[in-house]
Amino acid sequence: MKPDLLRIGDYELRSRFLIGTGLFPNPYVQMEAIKASEAEVLTFAIRRINLESSADDSILQHVEEGKHIFLPNTSGASTADEAVRISRLARASGLSDWIKVEISANERTLMPDPIETLKATEILVKEGFTVLPYTSDDPVICKRLEEAGAAAVMPGAAPIGTGLGILNAYNLGLIVEEAHVPIIVDAGLGSASDVAQAMELGVSGVLMNTPVAKARDPVMMATAMKLAIQAGRQSYLAGRIARKQYASASSGFDEFILK
């Protein structure tokens, strides 16, 4: 059977789980959770990294070199100019030419600013970055980001860190239906059932941090999320039965007629 790979930019990934590196209780739990997740892409806030000595940074020093793709993010940026500047610094330090554009204008809700996100995406794509923008679950802005050259588009299911699950499954379905690049749900998921639901809608993958890092057992939760992604993906590919208003027996009544 042909492997079901996720292609982002020039990379083909076996795992559809992208995981964050923050909020874990300690580096040991962090690395064990990453290992259990089998994620190939790790994301972290550039503002939390010592760019002058990234190899010795506490967040990255435990990560096996060459085993993961680094996806730095611009968390903390409130404008396109700020996100672009942070991205350039990250690439200049040798971290990665992948970038997760994350721009929030409201500190209370941390909702993404779609206008500034689109501006930053357009600039960074022209500069050769592999751009994965985090945005709202608006089908129109997601399409605009794809047209701007985003390698994948990452709509939130709910506000960051809330664990509310998918608030608008209809919109996510529309986004997937219209997309020609991977759609990765980023933010708002809280449980394995949320993850499976997202994958059954046809999204290409899931990025999460808080639901794993803040679980009572982060390593066990990382395993649960990995399995939910796999189950949801297989369910989507297999094709669910149509919803019906009335019951239908799995065995026809003719089978019960004695001859």
mmCIF file of C-alpha atoms in Angstrom, residues 27-189:
data_model
loop_
_atom_site.group_PDB
_atom_site.id
_atom_site.type_symbol
_atom_site.label_atom_id
_atom_site.label_comp_id
_atom_site.label_asym_id
_atom_site.label_seq_id
_atom_site.Cartn_x
_atom_site.Cartn_y
_atom_site.Cartn_z
ATOM 1 C CA PRO A 27 12.623 18.940 29.648
ATOM 2 C CA TYR A 28 12.430 15.205 30.314
ATOM 3 C CA VAL A 29 8.633 15.106 30.036
ATOM 4 C CA GLN A 30 8.845 17.366 26.993
ATOM 5 C CA MET A 31 11.158 14.994 25.141
ATOM 6 C CA GLU A 32 9.254 11.871 26.157
ATOM 7 C CA ALA A 33 6.013 13.430 24.914
ATOM 8 C CA ILE A 34 7.621 14.455 21.623
ATOM 9 C CA LYS A 35 8.947 10.927 21.246
ATOM 10 C CA ALA A 36 5.521 9.412 21.973
ATOM 11 C CA SER A 37 3.845 11.758 19.481
ATOM 12 C CA GLU A 38 6.161 10.649 16.651
ATOM 13 C CA ALA A 39 5.854 14.213 15.350
ATOM 14 C CA GLU A 40 8.408 15.280 12.756
ATOM 15 C CA VAL A 41 7.705 19.015 13.023
ATOM 16 C CA LEU A 42 8.376 20.958 16.234
ATOM 17 C CA THR A 43 7.195 24.513 16.776
ATOM 18 C CA PHE A 44 8.348 27.084 19.311
ATOM 19 C CA ALA A 45 8.135 30.839 19.838
ATOM 20 C CA ILE A 46 11.180 32.627 18.449
ATOM 21 C CA ARG A 47 11.007 35.161 21.275
ATOM 22 C CA ARG A 48 11.713 32.313 23.734
ATOM 23 C CA ILE A 49 14.890 31.250 21.893
ATOM 24 C CA ASN A 50 18.386 32.623 22.375
ATOM 25 C CA LEU A 51 19.151 33.282 18.699
ATOM 26 C CA GLU A 52 22.812 34.004 19.409
ATOM 27 C CA SER A 53 23.289 30.442 20.673
ATOM 28 C CA SER A 54 20.272 28.448 19.545
ATOM 29 C CA ALA A 55 22.121 25.115 19.759
ATOM 30 C CA ASP A 56 22.596 25.652 23.497
ATOM 31 C CA ASP A 57 19.098 26.946 24.150
ATOM 32 C CA SER A 58 17.237 25.030 26.865
ATOM 33 C CA ILE A 59 14.254 24.402 24.558
ATOM 34 C CA LEU A 60 16.320 22.908 21.747
ATOM 35 C CA GLN A 61 19.388 21.381 23.380
ATOM 36 C CA HIS A 62 17.595 18.105 24.168
ATOM 37 C CA VAL A 63 16.281 17.667 20.611
ATOM 38 C CA GLU A 64 18.199 15.203 18.469
ATOM 39 C CA GLU A 65 19.855 17.127 15.650
ATOM 40 C CA GLY A 66 18.493 16.419 12.184
ATOM 41 C CA LYS A 67 15.560 14.355 13.424
ATOM 42 C CA HIS A 68 12.953 17.109 13.297
ATOM 43 C CA ILE A 69 11.924 20.025 11.138
ATOM 44 C CA PHE A 70 11.886 23.220 13.178
ATOM 45 C CA LEU A 71 8.859 25.486 12.718
ATOM 46 C CA PRO A 72 9.639 28.728 14.573
ATOM 47 C CA ASN A 73 6.595 30.906 15.189
ATOM 48 C CA THR A 74 6.150 34.642 15.524
ATOM 49 C CA SER A 75 4.005 34.464 18.666
ATOM 50 C CA GLY A 76 3.971 37.857 20.363
ATOM 51 C CA ALA A 77 3.979 39.813 17.105
ATOM 52 C CA SER A 78 1.124 42.289 16.668
ATOM 53 C CA THR A 79 1.918 43.577 13.164
ATOM 54 C CA ALA A 80 3.118 42.176 9.846
ATOM 55 C CA ASP A 81 6.328 44.215 10.064
ATOM 56 C CA GLU A 82 7.139 42.734 13.454
ATOM 57 C CA ALA A 83 6.439 39.167 12.273
ATOM 58 C CA VAL A 84 8.633 39.653 9.195
ATOM 59 C CA ARG A 85 11.490 41.042 11.275
ATOM 60 C CA ILE A 86 11.312 38.122 13.721
ATOM 61 C CA SER A 87 11.216 35.626 10.839
ATOM 62 C CA ARG A 88 14.308 37.113 9.223
ATOM 63 C CA LEU A 89 16.198 36.927 12.505
ATOM 64 C CA ALA A 90 15.267 33.269 12.916
ATOM 65 C CA ARG A 91 16.451 32.360 9.437
ATOM 66 C CA ALA A 92 19.654 34.366 9.820
ATOM 67 C CA SER A 93 20.445 32.417 12.998
ATOM 68 C CA GLY A 94 20.260 29.168 11.022
ATOM 69 C CA LEU A 95 17.158 27.826 12.787
ATOM 70 C CA SER A 96 14.932 27.204 9.766
ATOM 71 C CA ASP A 97 13.426 28.703 6.638
ATOM 72 C CA TRP A 98 10.045 27.383 7.774
ATOM 73 C CA ILE A 99 7.960 29.934 9.659
ATOM 74 C CA LYS A 100 4.601 29.880 11.374
ATOM 75 C CA VAL A 101 3.157 33.369 11.039
ATOM 76 C CA GLU A 102 1.229 34.140 14.211
ATOM 77 C CA ILE A 103 0.004 37.705 14.678
ATOM 78 C CA SER A 104 -2.438 38.647 17.438
ATOM 79 C CA ALA A 105 -3.698 42.157 18.034
ATOM 80 C CA ASN A 106 -5.780 41.330 21.118
ATOM 81 C CA GLU A 107 -3.899 40.023 24.151
ATOM 82 C CA ARG A 108 -7.044 38.739 25.853
ATOM 83 C CA THR A 109 -8.416 36.555 23.058
ATOM 84 C CA LEU A 110 -5.164 36.030 21.085
ATOM 85 C CA MET A 111 -7.330 35.821 17.971
ATOM 86 C CA PRO A 112 -5.229 36.088 14.804
ATOM 87 C CA ASP A 113 -5.225 39.332 12.858
ATOM 88 C CA PRO A 114 -6.098 38.144 9.319
ATOM 89 C CA ILE A 115 -5.119 41.365 7.544
ATOM 90 C CA GLU A 116 -1.651 41.573 9.079
ATOM 91 C CA THR A 117 -1.216 37.810 8.662
ATOM 92 C CA LEU A 118 -1.904 38.062 4.932
ATOM 93 C CA LYS A 119 0.539 40.960 4.584
ATOM 94 C CA ALA A 120 3.306 39.057 6.371
ATOM 95 C CA THR A 121 2.633 35.896 4.355
ATOM 96 C CA GLU A 122 2.925 37.752 1.047
ATOM 97 C CA ILE A 123 6.262 39.300 2.065
ATOM 98 C CA LEU A 124 7.801 36.119 3.492
ATOM 99 C CA VAL A 125 6.747 33.917 0.566
ATOM 100 C CA LYS A 126 8.520 36.346 -1.801
ATOM 101 C CA GLU A 127 11.624 36.061 0.387
ATOM 102 C CA GLY A 128 11.683 32.275 0.021
ATOM 103 C CA PHE A 129 10.274 31.175 3.379
ATOM 104 C CA THR A 130 8.069 28.112 3.712
ATOM 105 C CA VAL A 131 5.146 29.896 5.342
ATOM 106 C CA LEU A 132 2.459 28.259 7.485
ATOM 107 C CA PRO A 133 0.129 31.038 8.674
ATOM 108 C CA TYR A 134 -2.117 30.639 11.715
ATOM 109 C CA THR A 135 -5.460 32.293 11.038
ATOM 110 C CA SER A 136 -9.164 32.270 11.857
ATOM 111 C CA ASP A 137 -11.566 29.642 10.515
ATOM 112 C CA ASP A 138 -12.783 32.004 7.788
ATOM 113 C CA PRO A 139 -12.884 30.235 4.390
ATOM 114 C CA VAL A 140 -12.238 33.512 2.528
ATOM 115 C CA ILE A 141 -9.038 34.489 4.357
ATOM 116 C CA CYS A 142 -7.797 30.889 4.216
ATOM 117 C CA LYS A 143 -8.159 30.955 0.420
ATOM 118 C CA ARG A 144 -6.381 34.314 0.231
ATOM 119 C CA LEU A 145 -3.469 32.931 2.231
ATOM 120 C CA GLU A 146 -3.232 29.939 -0.106
ATOM 121 C CA GLU A 147 -3.242 32.278 -3.112
ATOM 122 C CA ALA A 148 -0.463 34.300 -1.449
ATOM 123 C CA GLY A 149 1.733 31.208 -1.533
ATOM 124 C CA ALA A 150 1.345 29.657 1.923
ATOM 125 C CA ALA A 151 2.693 26.091 1.971
ATOM 126 C CA ALA A 152 -0.119 25.138 4.357
ATOM 127 C CA VAL A 153 -2.890 27.114 6.044
ATOM 128 C CA MET A 154 -3.614 26.658 9.748
ATOM 129 C CA PRO A 155 -7.079 27.776 10.894
ATOM 130 C CA GLY A 156 -7.896 27.628 14.588
ATOM 131 C CA ALA A 157 -10.703 25.421 15.854
ATOM 132 C CA ALA A 158 -11.173 27.762 18.854
ATOM 133 C CA PRO A 159 -9.056 30.418 20.612
ATOM 134 C CA ILE A 160 -5.526 29.337 21.608
ATOM 135 C CA GLY A 161 -5.293 27.274 24.775
ATOM 136 C CA THR A 162 -9.051 27.157 25.455
ATOM 137 C CA GLY A 163 -9.572 23.449 24.730
ATOM 138 C CA LEU A 164 -13.098 24.249 23.528
ATOM 139 C CA GLY A 165 -12.846 21.912 20.551
ATOM 140 C CA ILE A 166 -14.185 22.645 17.079
ATOM 141 C CA LEU A 167 -16.583 25.588 17.319
ATOM 142 C CA ASN A 168 -17.433 25.736 13.621
ATOM 143 C CA ALA A 169 -17.163 22.387 11.856
ATOM 144 C CA TYR A 170 -19.067 23.784 8.865
ATOM 145 C CA ASN A 171 -16.414 26.420 8.186
ATOM 146 C CA LEU A 172 -13.564 23.925 8.534
ATOM 147 C CA GLY A 173 -15.306 21.655 6.066
ATOM 148 C CA LEU A 174 -15.615 24.507 3.563
ATOM 149 C CA ILE A 175 -11.958 25.423 4.015
ATOM 150 C CA VAL A 176 -10.880 21.843 3.285
ATOM 151 C CA GLU A 177 -13.214 21.606 0.294
ATOM 152 C CA GLU A 178 -11.735 24.723 -1.341
ATOM 153 C CA ALA A 179 -8.069 24.119 -0.502
ATOM 154 C CA HIS A 180 -5.248 22.947 -2.744
ATOM 155 C CA VAL A 181 -2.660 23.063 0.055
ATOM 156 C CA PRO A 182 -2.695 21.175 3.364
ATOM 157 C CA ILE A 183 -5.103 22.486 5.998
ATOM 158 C CA ILE A 184 -3.779 21.972 9.521
ATOM 159 C CA VAL A 185 -5.982 22.696 12.514
ATOM 160 C CA ASP A 186 -4.037 24.816 14.972
ATOM 161 C CA ALA A 187 -5.368 25.884 18.365
ATOM 162 C CA GLY A 188 -8.443 25.202 20.474
ATOM 163 C CA LEU A 189 -8.529 21.411 20.472
#
